[in-house]
Short mmCIF file of C-alpha atoms in Angstrom, two decimals:
data_model
loop_
_atom_site.label_atom_id
_atom_site.label_comp_id
_atom_site.label_asym_id
_atom_site.label_seq_id
_atom_site.Cartn_x
_atom_site.Cartn_y
_atom_site.Cartn_z
CA MET A 22 1.11 18.36 -159.38
CA SER A 23 0.09 15.83 -162.00
CA THR A 24 -3.45 14.56 -162.29
CA ILE A 25 -4.28 11.50 -160.20
CA PRO A 26 -4.95 8.49 -162.44
CA LEU A 27 -8.56 7.38 -162.67
CA ALA A 28 -7.49 3.95 -161.45
CA THR A 29 -7.01 5.43 -158.01
CA GLY A 30 -10.68 5.17 -157.07
CA ALA A 31 -12.49 4.99 -153.76
CA ASP A 32 -10.99 1.64 -152.77
CA PHE A 33 -7.45 2.85 -153.39
CA GLU A 34 -8.10 6.06 -151.46
CA ALA A 35 -9.59 4.19 -148.51
CA ALA A 36 -6.64 1.77 -148.48
CA THR A 37 -4.15 4.65 -148.61
CA TYR A 38 -5.71 6.44 -145.65
CA ARG A 39 -5.89 3.19 -143.68
CA LYS A 40 -2.17 2.77 -144.26
CA VAL A 41 -1.47 6.28 -142.97
CA ILE A 42 -3.75 5.82 -139.98
CA TRP A 43 -2.12 2.58 -138.88
CA ARG A 44 1.36 3.99 -139.35
CA LEU A 45 0.84 7.25 -137.43
CA MET A 46 -2.09 7.11 -135.05
CA PRO A 47 -1.13 4.23 -132.69
CA TYR A 48 2.25 5.86 -132.03
CA LEU A 49 0.86 9.38 -131.55
CA PHE A 50 -1.79 7.86 -129.30
CA LEU A 51 0.88 6.20 -127.13
CA CYS A 52 2.88 9.42 -126.91
CA TYR A 53 -0.16 11.37 -125.74
CA ILE A 54 -0.87 8.80 -123.05
CA LEU A 55 2.64 9.40 -121.73
CA ALA A 56 2.22 13.18 -121.97
CA TYR A 57 -1.10 13.22 -120.16
CA VAL A 58 0.05 10.86 -117.42
CA ASP A 59 3.06 13.10 -116.72
CA ARG A 60 0.77 16.13 -116.69
CA VAL A 61 -1.90 14.91 -114.26
CA ASN A 62 -0.22 12.21 -112.14
CA VAL A 63 0.18 14.97 -109.56
CA GLY A 64 -3.51 14.30 -108.79
CA PHE A 65 -2.59 10.88 -107.40
CA ALA A 66 0.70 12.06 -105.88
CA LYS A 67 -1.33 14.65 -103.93
CA LEU A 68 -2.90 11.91 -101.82
CA GLN A 69 0.44 11.52 -99.99
CA MET A 70 2.65 14.41 -101.15
CA GLN A 71 0.31 17.06 -99.76
CA GLN A 72 0.64 15.72 -96.21
CA ASP A 73 4.40 15.12 -96.47
CA LEU A 74 5.08 18.65 -97.70
CA ARG A 75 2.33 20.31 -95.62
CA MET A 76 0.58 21.83 -98.64
CA SER A 77 -2.86 23.38 -98.46
CA ASP A 78 -5.41 22.66 -101.18
CA SER A 79 -4.81 26.17 -102.52
CA VAL A 80 -1.07 25.55 -102.84
CA TYR A 81 -1.68 22.21 -104.54
CA GLY A 82 -4.26 23.73 -106.91
CA LEU A 83 -1.96 26.59 -107.87
CA GLY A 84 0.96 24.22 -108.45
CA ALA A 85 -1.12 21.82 -110.52
CA GLY A 86 -2.46 24.67 -112.62
CA ILE A 87 0.71 26.74 -113.02
CA PHE A 88 1.75 24.15 -115.61
CA PHE A 89 -0.56 26.00 -117.99
CA ILE A 90 1.08 29.39 -117.49
CA GLY A 91 4.28 28.03 -119.03
CA TYR A 92 2.11 26.31 -121.61
CA PHE A 93 0.41 29.60 -122.51
CA PHE A 94 3.52 31.62 -123.28
CA PHE A 95 5.31 29.07 -125.46
CA GLU A 96 2.64 27.27 -127.50
CA VAL A 97 2.39 29.67 -130.45
CA PRO A 98 6.15 30.03 -131.09
CA SER A 99 6.56 26.29 -130.58
CA ASN A 100 3.97 25.47 -133.25
CA VAL A 101 5.45 27.93 -135.73
CA ILE A 102 8.90 26.42 -135.15
CA MET A 103 7.56 22.90 -135.66
CA GLN A 104 6.07 23.88 -139.01
CA ARG A 105 9.55 24.99 -140.08
CA VAL A 106 11.81 22.28 -138.66
CA GLY A 107 9.43 19.31 -138.91
CA ALA A 108 7.60 17.17 -136.39
CA ARG A 109 10.27 14.54 -135.90
CA TYR A 110 13.06 16.87 -134.78
CA TRP A 111 10.73 18.98 -132.66
CA ILE A 112 8.40 16.52 -130.93
CA GLY A 113 11.14 13.93 -130.21
CA PRO A 114 13.39 16.24 -128.14
CA ILE A 115 10.36 17.78 -126.43
CA MET A 116 9.33 14.34 -125.16
CA MET A 117 12.81 13.54 -123.89
CA VAL A 118 13.06 16.76 -121.91
CA TRP A 119 9.57 16.58 -120.40
CA GLY A 120 10.28 13.01 -119.25
CA VAL A 121 13.30 14.30 -117.32
CA VAL A 122 11.43 17.28 -115.86
CA SER A 123 8.46 15.15 -114.82
CA SER A 124 10.75 12.68 -113.05
CA CYS A 125 12.48 15.55 -111.26
CA THR A 126 9.18 16.43 -109.57
CA MET A 127 10.17 13.72 -107.09
CA LEU A 128 12.70 16.23 -105.72
CA VAL A 129 10.24 18.95 -104.66
CA ARG A 130 10.56 20.05 -101.05
CA GLY A 131 7.89 22.71 -100.78
CA ALA A 132 5.61 25.12 -102.60
CA THR A 133 8.35 27.06 -104.41
CA SER A 134 10.08 24.06 -105.96
CA PHE A 135 6.68 22.53 -106.78
CA TYR A 136 5.60 25.69 -108.62
CA ALA A 137 8.93 25.93 -110.48
CA LEU A 138 8.95 22.37 -111.78
CA ARG A 139 5.30 22.47 -112.81
CA PHE A 140 5.93 25.72 -114.70
CA VAL A 141 8.96 24.28 -116.50
CA LEU A 142 7.02 21.12 -117.37
CA GLY A 143 4.35 23.31 -118.98
CA VAL A 144 6.97 25.21 -121.00
CA VAL A 145 8.53 21.99 -122.28
CA GLU A 146 5.29 20.20 -123.05
CA SER A 147 3.65 23.23 -124.71
CA GLY A 148 4.76 22.14 -128.17
CA PHE A 149 3.35 18.63 -128.11
CA PHE A 150 -0.45 18.74 -128.28
CA PRO A 151 -0.90 21.71 -130.64
CA GLY A 152 2.01 20.34 -132.66
CA VAL A 153 0.23 17.03 -133.16
CA ILE A 154 -3.08 18.73 -134.04
CA LEU A 155 -1.19 20.74 -136.67
CA TYR A 156 0.69 17.63 -137.79
CA LEU A 157 -2.59 15.84 -138.50
CA THR A 158 -3.49 18.64 -140.95
CA PHE A 159 -0.37 17.68 -142.94
CA TRP A 160 -1.94 14.27 -143.59
CA PHE A 161 -5.72 14.38 -143.25
CA THR A 162 -8.45 16.56 -144.76
CA SER A 163 -11.40 17.76 -142.69
CA ARG A 164 -13.32 14.68 -143.85
CA HIS A 165 -11.18 12.52 -141.57
CA ARG A 166 -10.01 15.01 -138.98
CA ALA A 167 -12.61 14.77 -136.20
CA ARG A 168 -12.21 11.00 -136.12
CA MET A 169 -8.40 11.25 -136.10
CA VAL A 170 -8.48 13.83 -133.31
CA ALA A 171 -10.90 11.58 -131.42
CA VAL A 172 -8.55 8.62 -131.82
CA PHE A 173 -5.59 10.73 -130.70
CA MET A 174 -7.42 12.32 -127.78
CA SER A 175 -8.87 9.02 -126.60
CA ALA A 176 -5.42 8.76 -125.06
CA VAL A 177 -6.65 11.20 -122.40
CA PRO A 178 -9.34 8.95 -120.91
CA LEU A 179 -7.27 5.83 -121.55
CA SER A 180 -4.36 7.40 -119.70
CA GLY A 181 -6.72 7.48 -116.73
CA VAL A 182 -7.60 3.85 -117.32
CA VAL A 183 -3.93 2.87 -117.45
CA ALA A 184 -2.40 5.26 -114.94
CA GLY A 185 -5.09 4.99 -112.26
CA PRO A 186 -4.35 1.41 -111.20
CA ILE A 187 -0.59 1.84 -111.74
CA SER A 188 -0.46 5.04 -109.67
CA GLY A 189 -2.62 3.46 -106.99
CA TRP A 190 -0.34 0.42 -106.84
CA ILE A 191 2.79 2.60 -106.58
CA LEU A 192 1.29 4.63 -103.74
CA LYS A 193 0.17 1.45 -101.97
CA SER A 194 3.35 -0.59 -102.41
CA MET A 195 6.47 1.56 -102.94
CA SER A 196 6.68 3.74 -99.83
CA GLY A 197 10.13 3.47 -98.25
CA ALA A 198 11.71 1.52 -101.13
CA GLY A 199 15.16 2.96 -101.80
CA HIS A 200 14.57 5.50 -99.02
CA LEU A 201 11.98 7.28 -101.21
CA ARG A 202 8.35 8.03 -100.52
CA ALA A 203 5.77 6.36 -102.73
CA TRP A 204 4.79 9.65 -104.42
CA GLN A 205 8.44 10.17 -105.37
CA TRP A 206 8.52 6.75 -107.02
CA LEU A 207 5.33 7.68 -108.87
CA PHE A 208 6.96 10.67 -110.58
CA LEU A 209 10.14 8.74 -111.34
CA VAL A 210 8.52 5.61 -112.77
CA GLU A 211 5.95 7.49 -114.84
CA GLY A 212 8.42 10.03 -116.24
CA ILE A 213 11.06 7.65 -117.60
CA PRO A 214 8.98 6.16 -120.48
CA SER A 215 8.52 9.60 -122.07
CA PHE A 216 12.29 10.02 -122.40
CA PHE A 217 12.71 6.77 -124.31
CA ALA A 218 9.62 7.43 -126.46
CA GLY A 219 11.21 10.74 -127.47
CA MET A 220 14.30 8.89 -128.67
CA VAL A 221 12.13 6.57 -130.76
CA THR A 222 10.25 9.56 -132.22
CA LEU A 223 13.46 10.90 -133.75
CA TYR A 224 13.60 7.82 -135.98
CA PHE A 225 9.97 6.81 -136.38
CA LEU A 226 7.94 9.93 -137.14
CA THR A 227 7.66 11.18 -140.74
CA ASP A 228 7.37 14.93 -141.27
CA SER A 229 5.00 14.90 -144.28
CA PRO A 230 3.53 12.64 -146.99
CA ALA A 231 6.18 13.81 -149.46
CA LYS A 232 8.91 12.40 -147.16
CA ALA A 233 7.17 9.10 -146.37
CA ALA A 234 9.36 6.28 -147.67
CA TRP A 235 6.62 3.86 -146.56
CA LEU A 236 4.18 5.32 -149.15
CA ASP A 237 4.52 4.71 -152.88
CA ASP A 238 4.36 7.59 -155.37
CA SER A 239 0.66 7.18 -156.19
CA GLU A 240 -0.25 7.15 -152.47
CA LYS A 241 1.80 10.31 -151.82
CA GLN A 242 0.22 11.98 -154.84
CA LEU A 243 -3.29 11.15 -153.66
CA ILE A 244 -2.81 12.52 -150.14
CA LEU A 245 -1.09 15.70 -151.32
CA ALA A 246 -3.75 16.29 -153.98
CA ARG A 247 -6.58 15.97 -151.48
CA LEU A 248 -4.88 18.43 -149.13
CA GLN A 249 -4.27 20.86 -151.98
CA GLU A 250 -7.90 20.62 -153.10
CA GLU A 251 -9.15 21.41 -149.61
CA ASP A 252 -6.72 24.31 -149.22
CA GLY A 253 -7.97 25.75 -152.53
CA ILE A 254 -11.59 25.50 -151.36
CA LYS A 255 -10.73 27.37 -148.15
CA ARG A 256 -8.98 30.12 -150.08
CA ARG A 257 -11.86 30.57 -152.50
CA ALA A 258 -14.28 30.69 -149.56
CA GLY A 259 -12.19 33.42 -147.92
CA GLY A 260 -10.48 31.15 -145.36
CA SER A 261 -7.62 32.55 -143.29
CA HIS A 262 -4.09 31.57 -144.30
CA ARG A 263 -1.52 34.09 -143.04
CA PHE A 264 -0.10 34.25 -139.50
CA GLY A 265 -1.92 37.46 -138.55
CA ASP A 266 -5.25 36.16 -139.86
CA ALA A 267 -5.53 33.84 -136.87
CA PHE A 268 -5.62 36.79 -134.44
CA ARG A 269 -7.92 38.98 -136.55
CA ASN A 270 -10.59 36.30 -136.89
CA PRO A 271 -13.34 36.80 -134.24
CA ALA A 272 -14.20 33.10 -134.46
CA VAL A 273 -10.74 32.21 -133.15
CA TRP A 274 -11.32 34.30 -130.01
CA LEU A 275 -14.75 32.80 -129.43
CA LEU A 276 -13.29 29.32 -129.84
CA CYS A 277 -10.74 30.24 -127.17
CA VAL A 278 -13.65 30.91 -124.79
CA ALA A 279 -15.41 27.65 -125.70
CA TYR A 280 -12.21 25.67 -125.24
CA PHE A 281 -11.52 27.36 -121.89
CA GLY A 282 -14.77 25.90 -120.59
CA ILE A 283 -14.18 22.30 -121.61
CA THR A 284 -10.56 22.49 -120.46
CA SER A 285 -11.65 23.76 -117.04
CA GLY A 286 -13.85 20.69 -116.70
CA ASN A 287 -11.16 18.39 -118.01
CA TYR A 288 -8.59 19.39 -115.42
CA GLY A 289 -11.19 19.76 -112.73
CA ILE A 290 -11.64 16.01 -113.22
CA GLY A 291 -8.00 15.18 -113.88
CA PHE A 292 -6.52 16.96 -110.86
CA TRP A 293 -9.32 16.38 -108.33
CA LEU A 294 -11.05 13.06 -109.12
CA PRO A 295 -8.74 11.02 -106.84
CA GLN A 296 -9.53 13.41 -103.98
CA VAL A 297 -13.29 13.18 -104.65
CA ILE A 298 -13.07 9.39 -104.50
CA LYS A 299 -11.00 9.56 -101.32
CA ASP A 300 -13.47 11.94 -99.67
CA GLY A 301 -16.59 10.00 -100.64
CA ILE A 302 -15.72 6.32 -101.05
CA THR A 303 -12.34 5.05 -99.80
CA SER A 304 -8.88 6.19 -98.71
CA ASN A 305 -7.16 3.06 -100.09
CA PRO A 306 -5.00 4.38 -102.98
CA LEU A 307 -5.18 1.10 -104.91
CA ILE A 308 -9.00 1.08 -104.83
CA ILE A 309 -9.03 4.80 -105.72
CA GLY A 310 -6.95 3.94 -108.77
CA TRP A 311 -9.36 1.25 -109.92
CA ILE A 312 -12.48 3.35 -109.31
CA SER A 313 -10.97 6.18 -111.38
CA VAL A 314 -10.90 3.79 -114.35
CA LEU A 315 -14.71 3.88 -114.65
CA PRO A 316 -15.27 7.52 -115.75
CA TRP A 317 -12.26 7.51 -118.06
CA GLY A 318 -13.10 4.15 -119.62
CA ALA A 319 -16.64 5.24 -120.44
CA ALA A 320 -15.35 8.52 -121.88
CA ALA A 321 -12.85 6.72 -124.13
CA VAL A 322 -15.64 4.76 -125.82
CA ALA A 323 -17.97 7.75 -126.07
CA MET A 324 -15.49 10.11 -127.70
CA ILE A 325 -14.63 7.63 -130.47
CA LEU A 326 -18.33 7.11 -131.22
CA VAL A 327 -19.08 10.85 -131.19
CA GLY A 328 -16.08 11.69 -133.40
CA LYS A 329 -17.00 8.95 -135.87
CA HIS A 330 -20.63 10.06 -136.03
CA SER A 331 -19.62 13.71 -136.49
CA ASP A 332 -17.35 12.79 -139.41
CA ALA A 333 -19.99 10.54 -140.98
CA THR A 334 -22.69 13.23 -140.85
CA GLY A 335 -20.43 16.27 -141.38
CA GLU A 336 -22.19 17.90 -138.41
CA ARG A 337 -20.04 19.66 -135.80
CA ARG A 338 -22.20 22.32 -134.19
CA TRP A 339 -24.67 20.24 -132.19
CA HIS A 340 -22.21 17.45 -131.48
CA PHE A 341 -20.08 20.00 -129.66
CA ALA A 342 -22.91 21.90 -127.97
CA LEU A 343 -24.72 18.81 -126.68
CA SER A 344 -21.44 17.41 -125.35
CA CYS A 345 -20.92 20.66 -123.41
CA LEU A 346 -24.46 20.47 -122.05
CA LEU A 347 -23.70 16.95 -120.79
CA ILE A 348 -20.62 18.32 -119.02
CA SER A 349 -22.73 20.99 -117.37
CA ALA A 350 -25.41 18.50 -116.31
CA GLY A 351 -22.85 16.06 -114.90
CA PHE A 352 -21.14 18.71 -112.76
CA ALA A 353 -24.51 20.11 -111.66
CA LEU A 354 -25.67 16.68 -110.49
CA SER A 355 -22.38 16.06 -108.69
CA ALA A 356 -22.80 19.38 -106.84
CA ILE A 357 -26.10 18.41 -105.20
CA PRO A 358 -25.60 18.84 -101.43
CA GLY A 359 -25.56 15.56 -99.53
CA ILE A 360 -25.08 13.39 -102.61
CA THR A 361 -23.41 10.06 -101.80
CA GLY A 362 -19.85 9.35 -102.90
CA PRO A 363 -20.76 6.69 -105.51
CA LEU A 364 -23.48 8.91 -107.03
CA ARG A 365 -21.10 11.87 -107.17
CA VAL A 366 -18.54 9.77 -109.03
CA ALA A 367 -21.28 8.53 -111.41
CA ALA A 368 -22.30 12.15 -112.13
CA LEU A 369 -18.65 13.06 -112.73
CA ALA A 370 -18.48 10.12 -115.16
CA LEU A 371 -21.23 11.83 -117.20
CA ALA A 372 -19.24 15.06 -117.14
CA THR A 373 -16.11 13.18 -118.25
CA ILE A 374 -18.00 11.60 -121.16
CA GLY A 375 -19.16 15.07 -122.22
CA ILE A 376 -15.66 16.54 -121.88
CA MET A 377 -14.00 13.97 -124.09
CA SER A 378 -16.84 13.99 -126.64
CA ALA A 379 -16.53 17.79 -126.92
CA HIS A 380 -12.78 17.46 -127.45
CA ALA A 381 -13.35 14.90 -130.19
CA VAL A 382 -15.33 17.41 -132.26
CA PHE A 383 -13.76 20.69 -131.22
CA TRP A 384 -10.53 20.62 -133.23
CA ALA A 385 -12.40 20.12 -136.49
CA LEU A 386 -13.76 23.67 -136.00
CA PRO A 387 -10.60 25.88 -136.15
CA THR A 388 -8.94 23.68 -138.78
CA ALA A 389 -12.00 24.24 -140.98
CA LEU A 390 -11.51 28.02 -140.70
CA LEU A 391 -7.72 28.28 -140.97
CA SER A 392 -4.94 26.94 -143.16
CA GLY A 393 -1.19 27.39 -143.64
CA THR A 394 0.66 29.53 -141.08
CA ALA A 395 -2.66 30.81 -139.75
CA ALA A 396 -3.58 27.23 -138.81
CA ALA A 397 -0.30 26.78 -136.94
CA ALA A 398 -0.76 30.03 -135.02
CA GLY A 399 -4.53 29.68 -134.54
CA ILE A 400 -4.44 26.13 -133.23
CA ALA A 401 -1.68 27.02 -130.78
CA TRP A 402 -3.40 30.25 -129.70
CA ILE A 403 -6.76 28.58 -129.06
CA ASN A 404 -5.02 25.82 -127.14
CA SER A 405 -2.92 28.35 -125.20
CA VAL A 406 -5.80 30.59 -124.13
CA GLY A 407 -8.22 27.70 -123.67
CA ASN A 408 -5.77 25.80 -121.53
CA LEU A 409 -5.66 28.67 -119.06
CA GLY A 410 -8.75 26.84 -117.85
CA GLY A 411 -6.28 24.19 -116.72
CA TYR A 412 -4.67 26.86 -114.55
CA ALA A 413 -7.86 28.47 -113.29
CA SER A 414 -9.81 25.29 -112.59
CA PRO A 415 -7.53 23.49 -110.09
CA TYR A 416 -6.64 26.74 -108.36
CA VAL A 417 -10.25 27.84 -107.94
CA VAL A 418 -11.31 24.37 -106.79
CA GLY A 419 -8.47 24.28 -104.26
CA THR A 420 -9.31 27.75 -102.93
CA ILE A 421 -13.00 26.89 -102.59
CA ARG A 422 -12.12 23.64 -100.77
CA ASP A 423 -9.87 25.49 -98.33
CA ARG A 424 -12.61 28.02 -97.56
CA THR A 425 -15.71 25.79 -97.55
CA HIS A 426 -14.22 22.32 -96.86
CA SER A 427 -16.54 21.05 -99.60
CA MET A 428 -16.55 20.38 -103.36
CA THR A 429 -20.16 21.54 -103.88
CA LEU A 430 -19.57 25.16 -104.90
CA ALA A 431 -16.52 24.23 -106.99
CA LEU A 432 -18.48 21.63 -108.98
CA ALA A 433 -21.33 24.10 -109.52
CA ALA A 434 -18.84 26.62 -110.92
CA LEU A 435 -17.50 24.03 -113.38
CA SER A 436 -21.08 23.34 -114.47
CA ALA A 437 -21.68 27.03 -115.22
CA VAL A 438 -18.47 27.36 -117.24
CA ALA A 439 -19.42 24.34 -119.38
CA LEU A 440 -22.81 25.89 -120.07
CA VAL A 441 -21.09 29.03 -121.37
CA SER A 442 -19.00 26.85 -123.70
CA ALA A 443 -22.16 25.31 -125.14
CA LEU A 444 -23.69 28.71 -125.85
CA VAL A 445 -20.51 30.17 -127.33
CA GLY A 446 -20.02 27.06 -129.45
CA LEU A 447 -23.50 27.40 -130.90
CA SER A 448 -22.85 31.06 -131.68
CA VAL A 449 -19.48 30.74 -133.39
CA THR A 450 -20.42 27.71 -135.47
CA ARG A 451 -23.62 29.35 -136.70
CA LYS A 452 -21.73 32.44 -137.85
CA GLN A 453 -18.58 30.92 -139.24
CA VAL A 454 -18.67 27.19 -139.82
CA VAL A 455 -22.17 26.59 -141.10
CA ASN A 456 -21.50 29.03 -143.94
CA GLN A 457 -18.77 26.68 -145.15
CA GLY A 458 -20.94 23.59 -145.00
CA LEU A 459 -19.18 22.18 -141.96
CA GLY A 460 -21.81 22.67 -139.29
CA GLY A 461 -25.37 21.70 -138.63
#
């Protein structure tokens, strides 16, 4: 690669990255909103579907979580395939298929069909999130990455802001229309946009800077040079690059444990918050939808601020650990026996803020340790193993509810798991990341 002209100074570099950000991030953000809505809208559908299909909380929890079993088995091969075929021709079809599968959840008639469709949805969607995290490494160095991940993942809380009122309105207004129950309309209406977004992705997404017709030669050269410089630094520092390196690196396994904890909290909120609001405040689905906006809205703001501050200071370790401690504190407060419904939701809002703040910083950790094929495999493996928390959490919560008819013990368990994530995060970043100048 030729040397970058001296004329391409700080202003040019800043303008180039702004151009990339505005081209890629709003669209990826929108796609993740659609993905997350299709993943967790079962939490709202439960308010009516559970009674119609005579499901216990254990059956619902297992069905909600079995999504992540399919996710687990197919994430690593999916990410390796995406690195070879390109993001556009991998992510686009994935979105189209998951839109169809999500809509088909309207056809479930019992536990078996519910489990099957949730499993298939997990298989199909397994390539999206880790694929995008990997895709961001094709464009951004670690200097920008926590903020970009925070922007991308702010789709999670904002999907709650958007989908809560919409789902509540569908459940309140659509029952009986077209001889369908309201929860069936919910799956149909919220699945269709993903299909059309997948079609757009085939034409809109650019695989890499070298293929970006919307960048001029000097802009392409700058981005590729910065990525090459960072890759060289990782190699000289002994960073992992080959496929097998991801599985031989102890830090990768510890990061799996840390991610398991924050994912357990994430889906504890995502799959059960509507039920908590129903139990403690109101049974009106429209009001439930609007109340659910509050925790997710606060978390959306917090994660952007935390990700920006982490990038500005270069500090990852304590940003992650303190976010996990906030998760633990929020769940612990919400588990206090006899706590009122509004106070429990307020405590869960603190936990949600911690969850999304931890996510904003987390993905800067493995991408600082890994590059090349090892990054593709490592990102997918951490996400696969960590997301088993999305299986364990709703199932355990549902089982505890069936046996105790209370959320107290379940919320206390989520608090303990988040505390473990904080401690593991402090350990792995001290041993691995700080040595590379990326921790605090």
